[in-house]
GROMACS .gro file of N, CA and C in nm:
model
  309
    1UNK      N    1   9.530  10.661  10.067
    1UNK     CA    2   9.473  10.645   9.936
    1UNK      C    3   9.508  10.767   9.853
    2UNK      N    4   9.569  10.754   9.746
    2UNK     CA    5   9.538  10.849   9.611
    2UNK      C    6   9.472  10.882   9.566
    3UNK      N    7   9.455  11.008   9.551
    3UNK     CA    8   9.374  11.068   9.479
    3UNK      C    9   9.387  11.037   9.302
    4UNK      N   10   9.335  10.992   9.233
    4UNK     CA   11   9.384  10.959   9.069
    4UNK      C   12   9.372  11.108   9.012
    5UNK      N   13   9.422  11.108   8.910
    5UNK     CA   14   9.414  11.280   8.796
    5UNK      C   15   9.299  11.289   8.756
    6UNK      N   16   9.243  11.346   8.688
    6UNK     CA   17   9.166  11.363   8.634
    6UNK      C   18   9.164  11.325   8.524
    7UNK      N   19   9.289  11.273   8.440
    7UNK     CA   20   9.225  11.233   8.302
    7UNK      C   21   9.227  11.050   8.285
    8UNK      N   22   9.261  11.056   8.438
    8UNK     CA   23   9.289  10.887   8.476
    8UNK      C   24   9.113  10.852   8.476
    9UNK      N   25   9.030  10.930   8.549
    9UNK     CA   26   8.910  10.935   8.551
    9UNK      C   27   8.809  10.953   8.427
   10UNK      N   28   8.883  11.024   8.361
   10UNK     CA   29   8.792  11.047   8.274
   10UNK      C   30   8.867  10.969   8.134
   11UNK      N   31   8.927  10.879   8.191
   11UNK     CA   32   8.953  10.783   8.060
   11UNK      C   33   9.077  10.887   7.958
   12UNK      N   34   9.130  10.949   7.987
   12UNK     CA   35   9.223  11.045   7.909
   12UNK      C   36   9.166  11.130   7.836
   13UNK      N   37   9.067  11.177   7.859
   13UNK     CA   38   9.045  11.286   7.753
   13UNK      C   39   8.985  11.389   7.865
   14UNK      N   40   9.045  11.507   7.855
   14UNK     CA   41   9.047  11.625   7.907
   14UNK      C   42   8.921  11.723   7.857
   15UNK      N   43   8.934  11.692   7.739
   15UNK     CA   44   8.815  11.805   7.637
   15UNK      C   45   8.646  11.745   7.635
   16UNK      N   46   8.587  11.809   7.641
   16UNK     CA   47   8.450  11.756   7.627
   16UNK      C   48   8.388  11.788   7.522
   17UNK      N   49   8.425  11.681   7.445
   17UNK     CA   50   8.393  11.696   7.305
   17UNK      C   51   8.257  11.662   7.307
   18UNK      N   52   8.208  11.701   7.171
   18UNK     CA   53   8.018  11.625   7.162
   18UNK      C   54   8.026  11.479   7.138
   19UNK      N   55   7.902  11.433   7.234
   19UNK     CA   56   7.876  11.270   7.261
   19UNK      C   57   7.783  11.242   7.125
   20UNK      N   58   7.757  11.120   7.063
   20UNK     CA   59   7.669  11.081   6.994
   20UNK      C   60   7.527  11.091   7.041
   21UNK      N   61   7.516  11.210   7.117
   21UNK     CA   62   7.380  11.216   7.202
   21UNK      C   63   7.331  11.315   7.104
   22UNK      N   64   7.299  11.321   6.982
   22UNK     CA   65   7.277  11.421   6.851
   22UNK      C   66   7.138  11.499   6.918
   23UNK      N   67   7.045  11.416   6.980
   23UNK     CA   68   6.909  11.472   6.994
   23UNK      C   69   6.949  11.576   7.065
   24UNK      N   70   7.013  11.553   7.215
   24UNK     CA   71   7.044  11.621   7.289
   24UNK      C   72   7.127  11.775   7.248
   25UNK      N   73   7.190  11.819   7.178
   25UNK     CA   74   7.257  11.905   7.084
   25UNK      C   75   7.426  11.908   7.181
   26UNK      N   76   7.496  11.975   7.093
   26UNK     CA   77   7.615  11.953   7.141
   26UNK      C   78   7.682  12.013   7.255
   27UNK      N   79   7.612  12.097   7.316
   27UNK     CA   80   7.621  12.186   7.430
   27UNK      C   81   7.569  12.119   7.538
   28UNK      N   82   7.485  12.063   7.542
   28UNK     CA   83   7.386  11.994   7.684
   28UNK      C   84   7.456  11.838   7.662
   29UNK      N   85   7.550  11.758   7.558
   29UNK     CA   86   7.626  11.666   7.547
   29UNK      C   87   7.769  11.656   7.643
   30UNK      N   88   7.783  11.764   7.601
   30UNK     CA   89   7.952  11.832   7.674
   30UNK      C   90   7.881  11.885   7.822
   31UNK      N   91   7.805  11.894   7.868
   31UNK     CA   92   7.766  11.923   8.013
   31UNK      C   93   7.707  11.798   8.075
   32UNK      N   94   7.651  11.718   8.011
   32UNK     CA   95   7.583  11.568   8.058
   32UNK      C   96   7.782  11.500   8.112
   33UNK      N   97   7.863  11.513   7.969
   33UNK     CA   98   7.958  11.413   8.021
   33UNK      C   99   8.054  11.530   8.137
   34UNK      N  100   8.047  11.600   8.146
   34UNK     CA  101   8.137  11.702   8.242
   34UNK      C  102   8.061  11.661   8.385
   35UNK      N  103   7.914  11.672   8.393
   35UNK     CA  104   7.864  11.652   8.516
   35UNK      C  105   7.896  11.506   8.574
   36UNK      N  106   7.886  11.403   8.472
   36UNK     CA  107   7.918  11.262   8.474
   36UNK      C  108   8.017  11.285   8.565
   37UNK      N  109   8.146  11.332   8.472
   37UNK     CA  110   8.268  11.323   8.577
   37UNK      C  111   8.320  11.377   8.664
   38UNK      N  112   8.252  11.503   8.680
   38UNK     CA  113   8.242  11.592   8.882
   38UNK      C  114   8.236  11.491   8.934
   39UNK      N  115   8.072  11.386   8.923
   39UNK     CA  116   7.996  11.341   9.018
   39UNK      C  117   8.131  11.209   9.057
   40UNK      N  118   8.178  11.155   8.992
   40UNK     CA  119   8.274  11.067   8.989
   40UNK      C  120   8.390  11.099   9.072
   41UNK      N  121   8.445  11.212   9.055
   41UNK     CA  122   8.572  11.319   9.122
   41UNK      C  123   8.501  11.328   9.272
   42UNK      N  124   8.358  11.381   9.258
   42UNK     CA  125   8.367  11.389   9.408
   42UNK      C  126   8.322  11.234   9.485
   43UNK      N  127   8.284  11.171   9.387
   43UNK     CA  128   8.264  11.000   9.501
   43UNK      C  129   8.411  10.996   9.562
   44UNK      N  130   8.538  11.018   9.454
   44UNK     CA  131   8.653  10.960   9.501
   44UNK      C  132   8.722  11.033   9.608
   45UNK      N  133   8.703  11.166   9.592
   45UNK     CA  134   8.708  11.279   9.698
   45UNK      C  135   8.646  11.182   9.855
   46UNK      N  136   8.506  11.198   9.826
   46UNK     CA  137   8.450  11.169   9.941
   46UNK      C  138   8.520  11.022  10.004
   47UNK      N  139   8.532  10.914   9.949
   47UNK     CA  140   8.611  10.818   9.954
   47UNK      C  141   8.754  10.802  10.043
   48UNK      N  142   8.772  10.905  10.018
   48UNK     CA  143   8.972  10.952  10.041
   48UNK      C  144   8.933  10.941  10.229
   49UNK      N  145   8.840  11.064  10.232
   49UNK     CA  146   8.814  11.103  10.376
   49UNK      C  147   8.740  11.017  10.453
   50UNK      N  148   8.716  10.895  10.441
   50UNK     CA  149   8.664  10.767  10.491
   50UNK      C  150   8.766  10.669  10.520
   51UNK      N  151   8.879  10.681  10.510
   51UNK     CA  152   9.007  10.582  10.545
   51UNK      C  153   9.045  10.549  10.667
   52UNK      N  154   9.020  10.416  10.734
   52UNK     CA  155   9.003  10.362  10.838
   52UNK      C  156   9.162  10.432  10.875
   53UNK      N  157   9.156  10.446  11.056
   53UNK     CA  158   9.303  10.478  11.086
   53UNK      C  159   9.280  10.418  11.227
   54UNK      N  160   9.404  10.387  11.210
   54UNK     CA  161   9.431  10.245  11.347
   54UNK      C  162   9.548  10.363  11.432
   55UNK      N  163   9.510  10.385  11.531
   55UNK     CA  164   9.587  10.413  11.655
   55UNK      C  165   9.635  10.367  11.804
   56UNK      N  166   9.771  10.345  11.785
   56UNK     CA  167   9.792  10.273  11.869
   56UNK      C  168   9.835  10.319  12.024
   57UNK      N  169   9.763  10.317  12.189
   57UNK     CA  170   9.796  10.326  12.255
   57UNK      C  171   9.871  10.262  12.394
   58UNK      N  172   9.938  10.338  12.512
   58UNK     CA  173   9.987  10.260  12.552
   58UNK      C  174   9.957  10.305  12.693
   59UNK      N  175   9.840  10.229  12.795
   59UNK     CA  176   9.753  10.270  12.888
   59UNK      C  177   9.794  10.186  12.977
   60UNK      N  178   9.820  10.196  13.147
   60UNK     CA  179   9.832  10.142  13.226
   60UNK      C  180   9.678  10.122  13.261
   61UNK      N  181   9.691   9.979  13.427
   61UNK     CA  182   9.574   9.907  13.368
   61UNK      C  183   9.443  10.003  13.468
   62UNK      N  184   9.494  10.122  13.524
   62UNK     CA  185   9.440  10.219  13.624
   62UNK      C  186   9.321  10.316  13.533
   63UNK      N  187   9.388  10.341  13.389
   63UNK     CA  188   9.357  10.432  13.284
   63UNK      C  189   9.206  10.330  13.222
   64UNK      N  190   9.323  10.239  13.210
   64UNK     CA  191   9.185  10.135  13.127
   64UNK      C  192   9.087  10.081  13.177
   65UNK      N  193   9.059  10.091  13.304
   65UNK     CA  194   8.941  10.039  13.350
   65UNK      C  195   8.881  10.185  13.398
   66UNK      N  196   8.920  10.270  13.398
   66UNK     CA  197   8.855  10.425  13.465
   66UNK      C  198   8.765  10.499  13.335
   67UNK      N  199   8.868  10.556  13.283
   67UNK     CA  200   8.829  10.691  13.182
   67UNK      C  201   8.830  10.622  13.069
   68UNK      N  202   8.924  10.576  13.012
   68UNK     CA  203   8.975  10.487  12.851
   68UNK      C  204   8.836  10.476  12.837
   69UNK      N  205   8.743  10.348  12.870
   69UNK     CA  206   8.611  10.328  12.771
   69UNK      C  207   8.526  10.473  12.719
   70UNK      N  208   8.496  10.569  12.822
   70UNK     CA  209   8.467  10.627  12.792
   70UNK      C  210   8.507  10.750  12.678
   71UNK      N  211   8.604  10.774  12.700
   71UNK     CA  212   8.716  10.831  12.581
   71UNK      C  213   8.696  10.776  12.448
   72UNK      N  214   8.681  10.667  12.450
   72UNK     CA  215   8.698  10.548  12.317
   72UNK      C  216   8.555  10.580  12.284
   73UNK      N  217   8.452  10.581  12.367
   73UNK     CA  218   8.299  10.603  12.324
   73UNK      C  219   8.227  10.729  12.218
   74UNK      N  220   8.306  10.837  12.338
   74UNK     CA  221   8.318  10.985  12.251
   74UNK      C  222   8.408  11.013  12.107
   75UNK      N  223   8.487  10.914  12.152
   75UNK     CA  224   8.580  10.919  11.996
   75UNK      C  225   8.521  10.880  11.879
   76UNK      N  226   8.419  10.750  11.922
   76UNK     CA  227   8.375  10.684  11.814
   76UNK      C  228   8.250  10.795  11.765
   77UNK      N  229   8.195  10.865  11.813
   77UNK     CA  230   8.071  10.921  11.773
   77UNK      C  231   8.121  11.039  11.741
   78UNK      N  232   8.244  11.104  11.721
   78UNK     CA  233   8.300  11.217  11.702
   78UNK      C  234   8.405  11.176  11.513
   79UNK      N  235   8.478  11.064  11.531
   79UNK     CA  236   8.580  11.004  11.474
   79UNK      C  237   8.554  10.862  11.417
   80UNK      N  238   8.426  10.818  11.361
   80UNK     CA  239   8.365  10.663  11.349
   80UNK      C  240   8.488  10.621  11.271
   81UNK      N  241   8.569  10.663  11.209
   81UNK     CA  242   8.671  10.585  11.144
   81UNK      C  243   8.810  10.526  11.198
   82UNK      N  244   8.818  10.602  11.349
   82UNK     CA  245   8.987  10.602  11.377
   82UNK      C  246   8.913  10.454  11.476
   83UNK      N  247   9.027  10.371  11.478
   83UNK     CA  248   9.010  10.287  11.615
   83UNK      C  249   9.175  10.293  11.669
   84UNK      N  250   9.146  10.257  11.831
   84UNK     CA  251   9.237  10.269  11.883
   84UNK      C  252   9.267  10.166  11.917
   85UNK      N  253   9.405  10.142  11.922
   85UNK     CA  254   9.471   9.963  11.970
   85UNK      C  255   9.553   9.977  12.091
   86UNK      N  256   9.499   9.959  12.228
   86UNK     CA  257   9.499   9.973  12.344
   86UNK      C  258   9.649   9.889  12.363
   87UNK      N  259   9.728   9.895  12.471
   87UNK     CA  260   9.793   9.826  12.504
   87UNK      C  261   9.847   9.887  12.636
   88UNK      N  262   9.751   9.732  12.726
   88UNK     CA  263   9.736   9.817  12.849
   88UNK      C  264   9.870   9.717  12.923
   89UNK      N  265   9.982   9.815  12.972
   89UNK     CA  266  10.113   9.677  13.053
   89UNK      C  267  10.135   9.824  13.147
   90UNK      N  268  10.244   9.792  13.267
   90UNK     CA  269  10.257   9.872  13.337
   90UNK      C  270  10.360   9.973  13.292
   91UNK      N  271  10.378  10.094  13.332
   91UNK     CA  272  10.451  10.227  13.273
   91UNK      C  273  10.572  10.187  13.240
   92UNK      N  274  10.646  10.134  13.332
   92UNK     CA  275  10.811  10.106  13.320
   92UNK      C  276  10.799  10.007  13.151
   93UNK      N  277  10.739   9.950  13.118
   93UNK     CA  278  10.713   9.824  12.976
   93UNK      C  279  10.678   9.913  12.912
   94UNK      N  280  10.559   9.976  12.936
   94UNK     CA  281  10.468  10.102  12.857
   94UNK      C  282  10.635  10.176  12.785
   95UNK      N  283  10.698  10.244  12.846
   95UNK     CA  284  10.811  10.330  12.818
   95UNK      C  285  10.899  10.277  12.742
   96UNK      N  286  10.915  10.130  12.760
   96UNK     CA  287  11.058  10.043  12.664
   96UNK      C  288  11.011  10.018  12.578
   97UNK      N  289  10.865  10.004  12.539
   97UNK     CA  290  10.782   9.937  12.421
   97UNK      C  291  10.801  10.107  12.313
   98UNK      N  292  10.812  10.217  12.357
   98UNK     CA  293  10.722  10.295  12.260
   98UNK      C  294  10.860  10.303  12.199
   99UNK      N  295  10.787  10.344  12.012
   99UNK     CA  296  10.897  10.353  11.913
   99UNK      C  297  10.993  10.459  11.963
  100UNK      N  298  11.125  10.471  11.886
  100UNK     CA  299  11.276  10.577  11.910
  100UNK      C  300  11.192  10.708  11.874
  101UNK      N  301  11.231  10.798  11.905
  101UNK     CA  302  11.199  10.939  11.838
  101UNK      C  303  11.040  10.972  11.898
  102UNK      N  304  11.015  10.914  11.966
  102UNK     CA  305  10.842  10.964  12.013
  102UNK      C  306  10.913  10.933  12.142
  103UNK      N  307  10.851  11.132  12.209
  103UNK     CA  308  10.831  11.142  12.352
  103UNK      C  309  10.690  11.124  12.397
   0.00000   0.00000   0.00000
């Protein structure tokens, strides 16, 4: 995910000019809409770092019935966003399956 600019957020305008908030005076106007759009910057911030991530492994079937669940358990309560996509076949398959360029 992208992060957007800042003036994508704030509708193109960079300057914090005074709002028709007259009661309010023009100083506490220009800080009402500035705080507006922190609070906005950091939802999308916070947002970014919530991005599901799919990982894919490649476990013989000795791994996956032993340690693997447990691994996967601690991961989740450490990492609630990553999941892992198991793929449990024997080593010699395990080895022909994995992509070029990864040892």
């Amino acid at each position: 995910m992208q992060i957007p600019r800042p003036e994508a957020v704030l509708d193109g305008r960079l300057d914090f000019a005074v709002l028709p908030e007259a009661h309010l005076g023009p100083s506490m106007a220009a800080v009402k809409r500035f705080l507006a759009a922190t609070a906005r910057l950091e939802e999308i911030r916070a947002s970014a770092r919530h991005v599901a991530r799919v990982r894919h492994i490649g476990l013989t079937e000795l791994i996956a019935l032993t340690w693997f669940p447990s691994l996967v358990r601690k991961l989740k309560g450490v990492y609630p966003q990553v999941t892992l996509q198991p793929d449990v076949d024997l080593s010699a398959s395990l080895r022909d399956k994995k992509r070029p360029g990864i040892a």
